[in-house]
Amino acid sequence: IGKVTMDDQFLGDFGHSEFTWPVALAVDSEGNLFCSDEHLNTVVSYNEDGERIGEWGEAGSGEGQFNGPNGIAFDADDNLYVVDSGNNRVQKFTKDGSFLASFGSGGSDEGQFSSPWGITIDSNGDLFVADWGNDRVQKLSAGGTHLLTFGSADGGELDHPASVAVDSDGDVYVSDWGNKRIQIYEPDGNVITALHGDAVEFSAWAAEVINANPDAQKAYRRVQDKSPIGLFNRPVGIVIDADDNLIVTDST
């Protein structure tokens, strides 16, 4: 896990060789960092100094068990919601890993999921879940009651949405992985616009990583003609900071 300022100043990294497939990050009210590991079926936590302070979870389908945990998000009470993708559900825990609740099942009806991925929580405590396999986003109450569905594969509106974020106005941003864009919706689910990317250069940290790693240089050369730097290729992670800046991780 790397830690960088918003102006690309590298602050350090931690967790070396402690993960197999780290996926999502979330920070609690005390500044502790939590990371889901999709392969190990665990959630691992660190303090602000990068010291490991906890780990919980195991493979399975019972309470507190996982089958490919992905997106994670804290609510205002420091309860952690974990998208349990392979089990097509969302589980709720205290931040020390005590199981609180679970909701969702496999399917395409309201409140059901097909390989869900990302999750975010708005200022009202409602959940937005990127329902990857059903090409949609579902809005749920904190207790798992279905409130709203938007997006579909019909007409290409969404193609395997990966992550979701909400800004201070309640607008919803979805990383539309298959369509190589970010879709923006009003709180009621109406489309506002789409972002396809307009970057003109790499961040300083990204440039440093590429320049220092021969394998990264080879990978970049393979894709640079097919995916110009300014356009998204496969946007996955998405988050909005306190100043409503949009941050996207774009895989190649």
PDB file of C-alpha atoms in Angstrom:
ATOM      1  CA  ILE A   1       0.000   0.000   0.000  1.00  0.00           C
ATOM      2  CA  GLY A   2       1.480   3.338  -1.009  1.00  0.00           C
ATOM      3  CA  LYS A   3       0.778   6.682   0.679  1.00  0.00           C
ATOM      4  CA  VAL A   4       1.003   9.879  -1.378  1.00  0.00           C
ATOM      5  CA  THR A   5      -0.112  13.474  -0.926  1.00  0.00           C
ATOM      6  CA  MET A   6      -2.547  15.027  -3.389  1.00  0.00           C
ATOM      7  CA  ASP A   7       0.364  16.879  -5.010  1.00  0.00           C
ATOM      8  CA  ASP A   8       2.266  13.607  -5.625  1.00  0.00           C
ATOM      9  CA  GLN A   9       4.659  13.732  -2.692  1.00  0.00           C
ATOM     10  CA  PHE A  10       5.515  10.130  -1.819  1.00  0.00           C
ATOM     11  CA  LEU A  11       5.162   9.514   1.931  1.00  0.00           C
ATOM     12  CA  GLY A  12       5.972   5.822   2.139  1.00  0.00           C
ATOM     13  CA  ASP A  13       4.515   2.360   1.748  1.00  0.00           C
ATOM     14  CA  PHE A  14       3.728  -0.632   3.925  1.00  0.00           C
ATOM     15  CA  GLY A  15       2.182  -4.094   3.872  1.00  0.00           C
ATOM     16  CA  HIS A  16       4.960  -5.633   1.769  1.00  0.00           C
ATOM     17  CA  SER A  17       4.283  -9.346   1.098  1.00  0.00           C
ATOM     18  CA  GLU A  18       1.235  -9.235   3.390  1.00  0.00           C
ATOM     19  CA  PHE A  19      -1.350  -9.413   0.584  1.00  0.00           C
ATOM     20  CA  THR A  20      -2.123 -11.635  -2.367  1.00  0.00           C
ATOM     21  CA  TRP A  21      -4.792  -9.540  -4.079  1.00  0.00           C
ATOM     22  CA  PRO A  22      -5.472  -6.273  -2.233  1.00  0.00           C
ATOM     23  CA  VAL A  23      -8.593  -4.623  -3.654  1.00  0.00           C
ATOM     24  CA  ALA A  24     -10.247  -1.795  -1.719  1.00  0.00           C
ATOM     25  CA  LEU A  25      -9.300   0.721   0.973  1.00  0.00           C
ATOM     26  CA  ALA A  26     -11.298   2.538   3.660  1.00  0.00           C
ATOM     27  CA  VAL A  27     -10.291   4.802   6.554  1.00  0.00           C
ATOM     28  CA  ASP A  28     -12.092   4.934   9.911  1.00  0.00           C
ATOM     29  CA  SER A  29     -12.699   8.018  12.065  1.00  0.00           C
ATOM     30  CA  GLU A  30      -9.370   7.528  13.883  1.00  0.00           C
ATOM     31  CA  GLY A  31      -7.313   7.424  10.691  1.00  0.00           C
ATOM     32  CA  ASN A  32      -6.772   3.668  10.667  1.00  0.00           C
ATOM     33  CA  LEU A  33      -6.638   2.114   7.195  1.00  0.00           C
ATOM     34  CA  PHE A  34      -8.500  -1.048   6.210  1.00  0.00           C
ATOM     35  CA  CYS A  35      -7.820  -3.143   3.091  1.00  0.00           C
ATOM     36  CA  SER A  36      -9.721  -6.113   1.655  1.00  0.00           C
ATOM     37  CA  ASP A  37      -7.796  -9.030   0.165  1.00  0.00           C
ATOM     38  CA  GLU A  38      -9.906 -10.776  -2.466  1.00  0.00           C
ATOM     39  CA  HIS A  39      -7.760 -13.912  -2.603  1.00  0.00           C
ATOM     40  CA  LEU A  40      -7.068 -14.420   1.102  1.00  0.00           C
ATOM     41  CA  ASN A  41     -10.684 -13.557   2.053  1.00  0.00           C
ATOM     42  CA  THR A  42      -9.565 -11.188   4.770  1.00  0.00           C
ATOM     43  CA  VAL A  43      -9.767  -7.571   5.864  1.00  0.00           C
ATOM     44  CA  VAL A  44      -6.496  -6.171   7.235  1.00  0.00           C
ATOM     45  CA  SER A  45      -6.070  -2.945   9.220  1.00  0.00           C
ATOM     46  CA  TYR A  46      -3.152  -0.577   9.852  1.00  0.00           C
ATOM     47  CA  ASN A  47      -2.650   2.496  12.001  1.00  0.00           C
ATOM     48  CA  GLU A  48      -1.516   5.850  10.590  1.00  0.00           C
ATOM     49  CA  ASP A  49       2.130   4.767  10.897  1.00  0.00           C
ATOM     50  CA  GLY A  50       1.566   1.731   8.683  1.00  0.00           C
ATOM     51  CA  GLU A  51       1.744  -0.735  11.567  1.00  0.00           C
ATOM     52  CA  ARG A  52      -0.514  -3.750  11.189  1.00  0.00           C
ATOM     53  CA  ILE A  53      -3.130  -3.734  13.959  1.00  0.00           C
ATOM     54  CA  GLY A  54      -5.682  -6.331  12.920  1.00  0.00           C
ATOM     55  CA  GLU A  55      -6.916  -8.977  10.492  1.00  0.00           C
ATOM     56  CA  TRP A  56     -10.150 -10.932  10.251  1.00  0.00           C
ATOM     57  CA  GLY A  57     -12.143 -13.074   7.861  1.00  0.00           C
ATOM     58  CA  GLU A  58     -11.814 -16.493   6.264  1.00  0.00           C
ATOM     59  CA  ALA A  59     -13.111 -18.335   3.222  1.00  0.00           C
ATOM     60  CA  GLY A  60     -16.711 -19.530   3.360  1.00  0.00           C
ATOM     61  CA  SER A  61     -20.332 -18.475   3.127  1.00  0.00           C
ATOM     62  CA  GLY A  62     -21.246 -18.221   6.807  1.00  0.00           C
ATOM     63  CA  GLU A  63     -21.530 -15.086   8.907  1.00  0.00           C
ATOM     64  CA  GLY A  64     -18.210 -13.236   8.872  1.00  0.00           C
ATOM     65  CA  GLN A  65     -16.809 -15.430   6.112  1.00  0.00           C
ATOM     66  CA  PHE A  66     -15.992 -14.257   2.592  1.00  0.00           C
ATOM     67  CA  ASN A  67     -15.777 -15.414  -0.978  1.00  0.00           C
ATOM     68  CA  GLY A  68     -13.778 -12.686  -2.701  1.00  0.00           C
ATOM     69  CA  PRO A  69     -14.338  -9.531  -0.607  1.00  0.00           C
ATOM     70  CA  ASN A  70     -14.109  -6.364  -2.689  1.00  0.00           C
ATOM     71  CA  GLY A  71     -15.399  -2.873  -1.912  1.00  0.00           C
ATOM     72  CA  ILE A  72     -15.419  -1.655   1.694  1.00  0.00           C
ATOM     73  CA  ALA A  73     -16.826   1.512   3.274  1.00  0.00           C
ATOM     74  CA  PHE A  74     -17.334   2.959   6.760  1.00  0.00           C
ATOM     75  CA  ASP A  75     -20.530   4.574   7.963  1.00  0.00           C
ATOM     76  CA  ALA A  76     -20.722   7.483  10.426  1.00  0.00           C
ATOM     77  CA  ASP A  77     -20.641   5.056  13.370  1.00  0.00           C
ATOM     78  CA  ASP A  78     -17.426   3.348  12.208  1.00  0.00           C
ATOM     79  CA  ASN A  79     -19.240   0.220  11.110  1.00  0.00           C
ATOM     80  CA  LEU A  80     -17.589  -1.362   8.078  1.00  0.00           C
ATOM     81  CA  TYR A  81     -19.634  -2.627   5.132  1.00  0.00           C
ATOM     82  CA  VAL A  82     -17.884  -5.255   2.995  1.00  0.00           C
ATOM     83  CA  VAL A  83     -19.025  -6.320  -0.474  1.00  0.00           C
ATOM     84  CA  ASP A  84     -18.784 -10.124  -0.369  1.00  0.00           C
ATOM     85  CA  SER A  85     -18.693 -10.542  -4.135  1.00  0.00           C
ATOM     86  CA  GLY A  86     -18.609 -14.310  -4.555  1.00  0.00           C
ATOM     87  CA  ASN A  87     -21.435 -14.732  -2.058  1.00  0.00           C
ATOM     88  CA  ASN A  88     -23.497 -11.965  -3.744  1.00  0.00           C
ATOM     89  CA  ARG A  89     -24.100 -10.057  -0.554  1.00  0.00           C
ATOM     90  CA  VAL A  90     -22.985  -7.176   1.655  1.00  0.00           C
ATOM     91  CA  GLN A  91     -21.877  -7.803   5.238  1.00  0.00           C
ATOM     92  CA  LYS A  92     -21.718  -5.276   8.071  1.00  0.00           C
ATOM     93  CA  PHE A  93     -19.107  -5.423  10.850  1.00  0.00           C
ATOM     94  CA  THR A  94     -17.723  -3.415  13.705  1.00  0.00           C
ATOM     95  CA  LYS A  95     -14.252  -2.191  12.850  1.00  0.00           C
ATOM     96  CA  ASP A  96     -12.702  -4.949  14.968  1.00  0.00           C
ATOM     97  CA  GLY A  97     -14.429  -7.564  12.800  1.00  0.00           C
ATOM     98  CA  SER A  98     -17.486  -8.473  14.871  1.00  0.00           C
ATOM     99  CA  PHE A  99     -20.328  -9.504  12.550  1.00  0.00           C
ATOM    100  CA  LEU A 100     -23.453  -7.326  12.686  1.00  0.00           C
ATOM    101  CA  ALA A 101     -25.627  -8.069   9.656  1.00  0.00           C
ATOM    102  CA  SER A 102     -25.778  -9.427   6.119  1.00  0.00           C
ATOM    103  CA  PHE A 103     -28.106  -8.794   3.187  1.00  0.00           C
ATOM    104  CA  GLY A 104     -28.365  -9.734  -0.481  1.00  0.00           C
ATOM    105  CA  SER A 105     -28.366 -12.942  -2.498  1.00  0.00           C
ATOM    106  CA  GLY A 106     -27.616 -14.050  -6.026  1.00  0.00           C
ATOM    107  CA  GLY A 107     -30.025 -12.899  -8.732  1.00  0.00           C
ATOM    108  CA  SER A 108     -31.301  -9.901 -10.667  1.00  0.00           C
ATOM    109  CA  ASP A 109     -34.310  -8.836  -8.599  1.00  0.00           C
ATOM    110  CA  GLU A 110     -34.300  -5.785  -6.342  1.00  0.00           C
ATOM    111  CA  GLY A 111     -31.796  -6.270  -3.543  1.00  0.00           C
ATOM    112  CA  GLN A 112     -30.108  -9.197  -5.284  1.00  0.00           C
ATOM    113  CA  PHE A 113     -26.624  -9.102  -6.787  1.00  0.00           C
ATOM    114  CA  SER A 114     -24.433 -10.686  -9.439  1.00  0.00           C
ATOM    115  CA  SER A 115     -20.766 -10.390  -8.446  1.00  0.00           C
ATOM    116  CA  PRO A 116     -21.115  -6.957  -6.779  1.00  0.00           C
ATOM    117  CA  TRP A 117     -17.949  -4.888  -6.578  1.00  0.00           C
ATOM    118  CA  GLY A 118     -17.689  -1.345  -5.205  1.00  0.00           C
ATOM    119  CA  ILE A 119     -19.635   0.378  -2.430  1.00  0.00           C
ATOM    120  CA  THR A 120     -20.015   3.874  -0.991  1.00  0.00           C
ATOM    121  CA  ILE A 121     -22.175   5.487   1.709  1.00  0.00           C
ATOM    122  CA  ASP A 122     -23.793   8.911   1.341  1.00  0.00           C
ATOM    123  CA  SER A 123     -24.375  11.583   3.988  1.00  0.00           C
ATOM    124  CA  ASN A 124     -27.747  10.027   4.875  1.00  0.00           C
ATOM    125  CA  GLY A 125     -26.180   6.649   5.573  1.00  0.00           C
ATOM    126  CA  ASP A 126     -27.631   5.001   2.470  1.00  0.00           C
ATOM    127  CA  LEU A 127     -25.511   2.534   0.502  1.00  0.00           C
ATOM    128  CA  PHE A 128     -24.711   2.486  -3.204  1.00  0.00           C
ATOM    129  CA  VAL A 129     -23.442  -0.844  -4.541  1.00  0.00           C
ATOM    130  CA  ALA A 130     -21.949  -1.404  -8.003  1.00  0.00           C
ATOM    131  CA  ASP A 131     -23.762  -4.543  -9.154  1.00  0.00           C
ATOM    132  CA  TRP A 132     -21.113  -5.657 -11.653  1.00  0.00           C
ATOM    133  CA  GLY A 133     -22.777  -8.671 -13.228  1.00  0.00           C
ATOM    134  CA  ASN A 134     -26.203  -7.022 -13.498  1.00  0.00           C
ATOM    135  CA  ASP A 135     -24.803  -3.846 -15.121  1.00  0.00           C
ATOM    136  CA  ARG A 136     -26.457  -1.543 -12.607  1.00  0.00           C
ATOM    137  CA  VAL A 137     -26.084   0.335  -9.338  1.00  0.00           C
ATOM    138  CA  GLN A 138     -28.417  -0.294  -6.417  1.00  0.00           C
ATOM    139  CA  LYS A 139     -29.183   2.128  -3.602  1.00  0.00           C
ATOM    140  CA  LEU A 140     -30.033   0.485  -0.279  1.00  0.00           C
ATOM    141  CA  SER A 141     -30.798   1.651   3.226  1.00  0.00           C
ATOM    142  CA  ALA A 142     -28.288   0.932   5.986  1.00  0.00           C
ATOM    143  CA  GLY A 143     -30.392  -2.096   6.865  1.00  0.00           C
ATOM    144  CA  GLY A 144     -30.375  -3.445   3.307  1.00  0.00           C
ATOM    145  CA  THR A 145     -33.814  -2.306   2.124  1.00  0.00           C
ATOM    146  CA  HIS A 146     -33.837  -1.619  -1.627  1.00  0.00           C
ATOM    147  CA  LEU A 147     -34.442   2.070  -2.430  1.00  0.00           C
ATOM    148  CA  LEU A 148     -33.458   2.640  -6.053  1.00  0.00           C
ATOM    149  CA  THR A 149     -31.869   0.996  -9.082  1.00  0.00           C
ATOM    150  CA  PHE A 150     -30.282   2.834 -11.979  1.00  0.00           C
ATOM    151  CA  GLY A 151     -28.243   1.869 -15.024  1.00  0.00           C
ATOM    152  CA  SER A 152     -28.607  -1.208 -17.194  1.00  0.00           C
ATOM    153  CA  ALA A 153     -26.947  -3.021 -20.070  1.00  0.00           C
ATOM    154  CA  ASP A 154     -29.809  -1.919 -22.337  1.00  0.00           C
ATOM    155  CA  GLY A 155     -28.524   0.716 -24.734  1.00  0.00           C
ATOM    156  CA  GLY A 156     -25.052   0.406 -23.220  1.00  0.00           C
ATOM    157  CA  GLU A 157     -25.767   2.710 -20.273  1.00  0.00           C
ATOM    158  CA  LEU A 158     -23.528   0.654 -17.983  1.00  0.00           C
ATOM    159  CA  ASP A 159     -21.182  -2.203 -18.806  1.00  0.00           C
ATOM    160  CA  HIS A 160     -19.840  -3.909 -15.686  1.00  0.00           C
ATOM    161  CA  PRO A 161     -19.751  -0.982 -13.235  1.00  0.00           C
ATOM    162  CA  ALA A 162     -16.851  -1.419 -10.844  1.00  0.00           C
ATOM    163  CA  SER A 163     -17.035   1.318  -8.209  1.00  0.00           C
ATOM    164  CA  VAL A 164     -19.288   4.133  -7.089  1.00  0.00           C
ATOM    165  CA  ALA A 165     -18.885   7.451  -5.233  1.00  0.00           C
ATOM    166  CA  VAL A 166     -21.188  10.291  -4.138  1.00  0.00           C
ATOM    167  CA  ASP A 167     -20.296  14.010  -4.044  1.00  0.00           C
ATOM    168  CA  SER A 168     -21.490  16.699  -1.622  1.00  0.00           C
ATOM    169  CA  ASP A 169     -24.547  17.431  -3.810  1.00  0.00           C
ATOM    170  CA  GLY A 170     -25.614  13.791  -3.791  1.00  0.00           C
ATOM    171  CA  ASP A 171     -24.664  13.174  -7.418  1.00  0.00           C
ATOM    172  CA  VAL A 172     -23.466   9.633  -8.063  1.00  0.00           C
ATOM    173  CA  TYR A 173     -20.282   8.784  -9.993  1.00  0.00           C
ATOM    174  CA  VAL A 174     -19.858   5.280 -11.416  1.00  0.00           C
ATOM    175  CA  SER A 175     -16.707   3.807 -12.928  1.00  0.00           C
ATOM    176  CA  ASP A 176     -18.199   2.245 -16.048  1.00  0.00           C
ATOM    177  CA  TRP A 177     -15.451  -0.314 -16.612  1.00  0.00           C
ATOM    178  CA  GLY A 178     -16.689  -1.884 -19.834  1.00  0.00           C
ATOM    179  CA  ASN A 179     -17.499   1.458 -21.482  1.00  0.00           C
ATOM    180  CA  LYS A 180     -14.173   3.025 -20.426  1.00  0.00           C
ATOM    181  CA  ARG A 181     -15.750   6.070 -18.797  1.00  0.00           C
ATOM    182  CA  ILE A 182     -17.211   7.577 -15.642  1.00  0.00           C
ATOM    183  CA  GLN A 183     -20.988   7.921 -15.678  1.00  0.00           C
ATOM    184  CA  ILE A 184     -22.494  10.692 -13.519  1.00  0.00           C
ATOM    185  CA  TYR A 185     -26.067  10.491 -12.247  1.00  0.00           C
ATOM    186  CA  GLU A 186     -28.408  12.766 -10.355  1.00  0.00           C
ATOM    187  CA  PRO A 187     -29.553  11.442  -6.963  1.00  0.00           C
ATOM    188  CA  ASP A 188     -32.748  10.120  -8.588  1.00  0.00           C
ATOM    189  CA  GLY A 189     -30.779   8.069 -11.128  1.00  0.00           C
ATOM    190  CA  ASN A 190     -31.036  10.333 -14.188  1.00  0.00           C
ATOM    191  CA  VAL A 191     -27.844  10.545 -16.251  1.00  0.00           C
ATOM    192  CA  ILE A 192     -26.053  13.918 -16.116  1.00  0.00           C
ATOM    193  CA  THR A 193     -23.015  13.261 -18.292  1.00  0.00           C
ATOM    194  CA  ALA A 194     -20.074  10.947 -18.922  1.00  0.00           C
ATOM    195  CA  LEU A 195     -16.350  11.560 -18.455  1.00  0.00           C
ATOM    196  CA  HIS A 196     -13.909   9.815 -20.771  1.00  0.00           C
ATOM    197  CA  GLY A 197     -10.696  11.300 -19.373  1.00  0.00           C
ATOM    198  CA  ASP A 198      -8.697  14.392 -20.311  1.00  0.00           C
ATOM    199  CA  ALA A 199      -5.349  13.964 -18.564  1.00  0.00           C
ATOM    200  CA  VAL A 200      -2.325  15.453 -20.314  1.00  0.00           C
ATOM    201  CA  GLU A 201       0.447  13.807 -18.294  1.00  0.00           C
ATOM    202  CA  PHE A 202       1.144  11.190 -15.669  1.00  0.00           C
ATOM    203  CA  SER A 203       1.226  12.113 -12.016  1.00  0.00           C
ATOM    204  CA  ALA A 204       4.745  12.496 -10.649  1.00  0.00           C
ATOM    205  CA  TRP A 205       4.391   9.276  -8.680  1.00  0.00           C
ATOM    206  CA  ALA A 206       3.149   7.296 -11.687  1.00  0.00           C
ATOM    207  CA  ALA A 207       5.970   8.627 -13.847  1.00  0.00           C
ATOM    208  CA  GLU A 208       8.506   7.668 -11.178  1.00  0.00           C
ATOM    209  CA  VAL A 209       7.128   4.138 -10.927  1.00  0.00           C
ATOM    210  CA  ILE A 210       7.170   3.661 -14.705  1.00  0.00           C
ATOM    211  CA  ASN A 211      10.661   5.095 -15.138  1.00  0.00           C
ATOM    212  CA  ALA A 212      12.089   2.962 -12.334  1.00  0.00           C
ATOM    213  CA  ASN A 213      10.532  -0.321 -13.420  1.00  0.00           C
ATOM    214  CA  PRO A 214      11.522  -1.979 -16.732  1.00  0.00           C
ATOM    215  CA  ASP A 215       8.414  -4.186 -16.626  1.00  0.00           C
ATOM    216  CA  ALA A 216       6.192  -1.126 -16.186  1.00  0.00           C
ATOM    217  CA  GLN A 217       7.926   0.552 -19.127  1.00  0.00           C
ATOM    218  CA  LYS A 218       7.243  -2.479 -21.325  1.00  0.00           C
ATOM    219  CA  ALA A 219       3.600  -2.588 -20.229  1.00  0.00           C
ATOM    220  CA  TYR A 220       3.154   1.103 -20.990  1.00  0.00           C
ATOM    221  CA  ARG A 221       4.683   0.758 -24.448  1.00  0.00           C
ATOM    222  CA  ARG A 222       2.232  -2.054 -25.234  1.00  0.00           C
ATOM    223  CA  VAL A 223      -0.833   0.055 -24.450  1.00  0.00           C
ATOM    224  CA  GLN A 224       0.171   3.648 -25.215  1.00  0.00           C
ATOM    225  CA  ASP A 225      -0.915   3.498 -28.866  1.00  0.00           C
ATOM    226  CA  LYS A 226      -4.210   1.815 -28.019  1.00  0.00           C
ATOM    227  CA  SER A 227      -5.080   3.924 -24.981  1.00  0.00           C
ATOM    228  CA  PRO A 228      -3.917   7.571 -25.164  1.00  0.00           C
ATOM    229  CA  ILE A 229      -2.864   8.985 -21.816  1.00  0.00           C
ATOM    230  CA  GLY A 230      -5.826  11.343 -21.706  1.00  0.00           C
ATOM    231  CA  LEU A 231      -8.494   8.637 -21.991  1.00  0.00           C
ATOM    232  CA  PHE A 232      -9.635   6.041 -19.496  1.00  0.00           C
ATOM    233  CA  ASN A 233      -8.823   2.470 -20.450  1.00  0.00           C
ATOM    234  CA  ARG A 234     -10.451   0.360 -17.717  1.00  0.00           C
ATOM    235  CA  PRO A 235     -11.466   2.653 -14.822  1.00  0.00           C
ATOM    236  CA  VAL A 236     -11.952   0.665 -11.639  1.00  0.00           C
ATOM    237  CA  GLY A 237     -11.611   2.434  -8.295  1.00  0.00           C
ATOM    238  CA  ILE A 238     -13.234   5.825  -7.765  1.00  0.00           C
ATOM    239  CA  VAL A 239     -13.435   8.167  -4.785  1.00  0.00           C
ATOM    240  CA  ILE A 240     -14.410  11.781  -4.134  1.00  0.00           C
ATOM    241  CA  ASP A 241     -12.463  13.714  -1.503  1.00  0.00           C
ATOM    242  CA  ALA A 242     -13.706  16.361   0.941  1.00  0.00           C
ATOM    243  CA  ASP A 243     -13.212  19.092  -1.682  1.00  0.00           C
ATOM    244  CA  ASP A 244     -15.229  17.172  -4.306  1.00  0.00           C
ATOM    245  CA  ASN A 245     -12.132  16.243  -6.293  1.00  0.00           C
ATOM    246  CA  LEU A 246     -12.657  13.070  -8.313  1.00  0.00           C
ATOM    247  CA  ILE A 247      -9.894  10.424  -8.089  1.00  0.00           C
ATOM    248  CA  VAL A 248      -9.919   7.414 -10.413  1.00  0.00           C
ATOM    249  CA  THR A 249      -7.687   4.347 -10.636  1.00  0.00           C
ATOM    250  CA  ASP A 250      -7.438   3.318 -14.279  1.00  0.00           C
ATOM    251  CA  SER A 251      -6.200  -0.190 -15.000  1.00  0.00           C
ATOM    252  CA  THR A 252      -4.736  -1.166 -18.364  1.00  0.00           C
TER     253      THR A 252
END
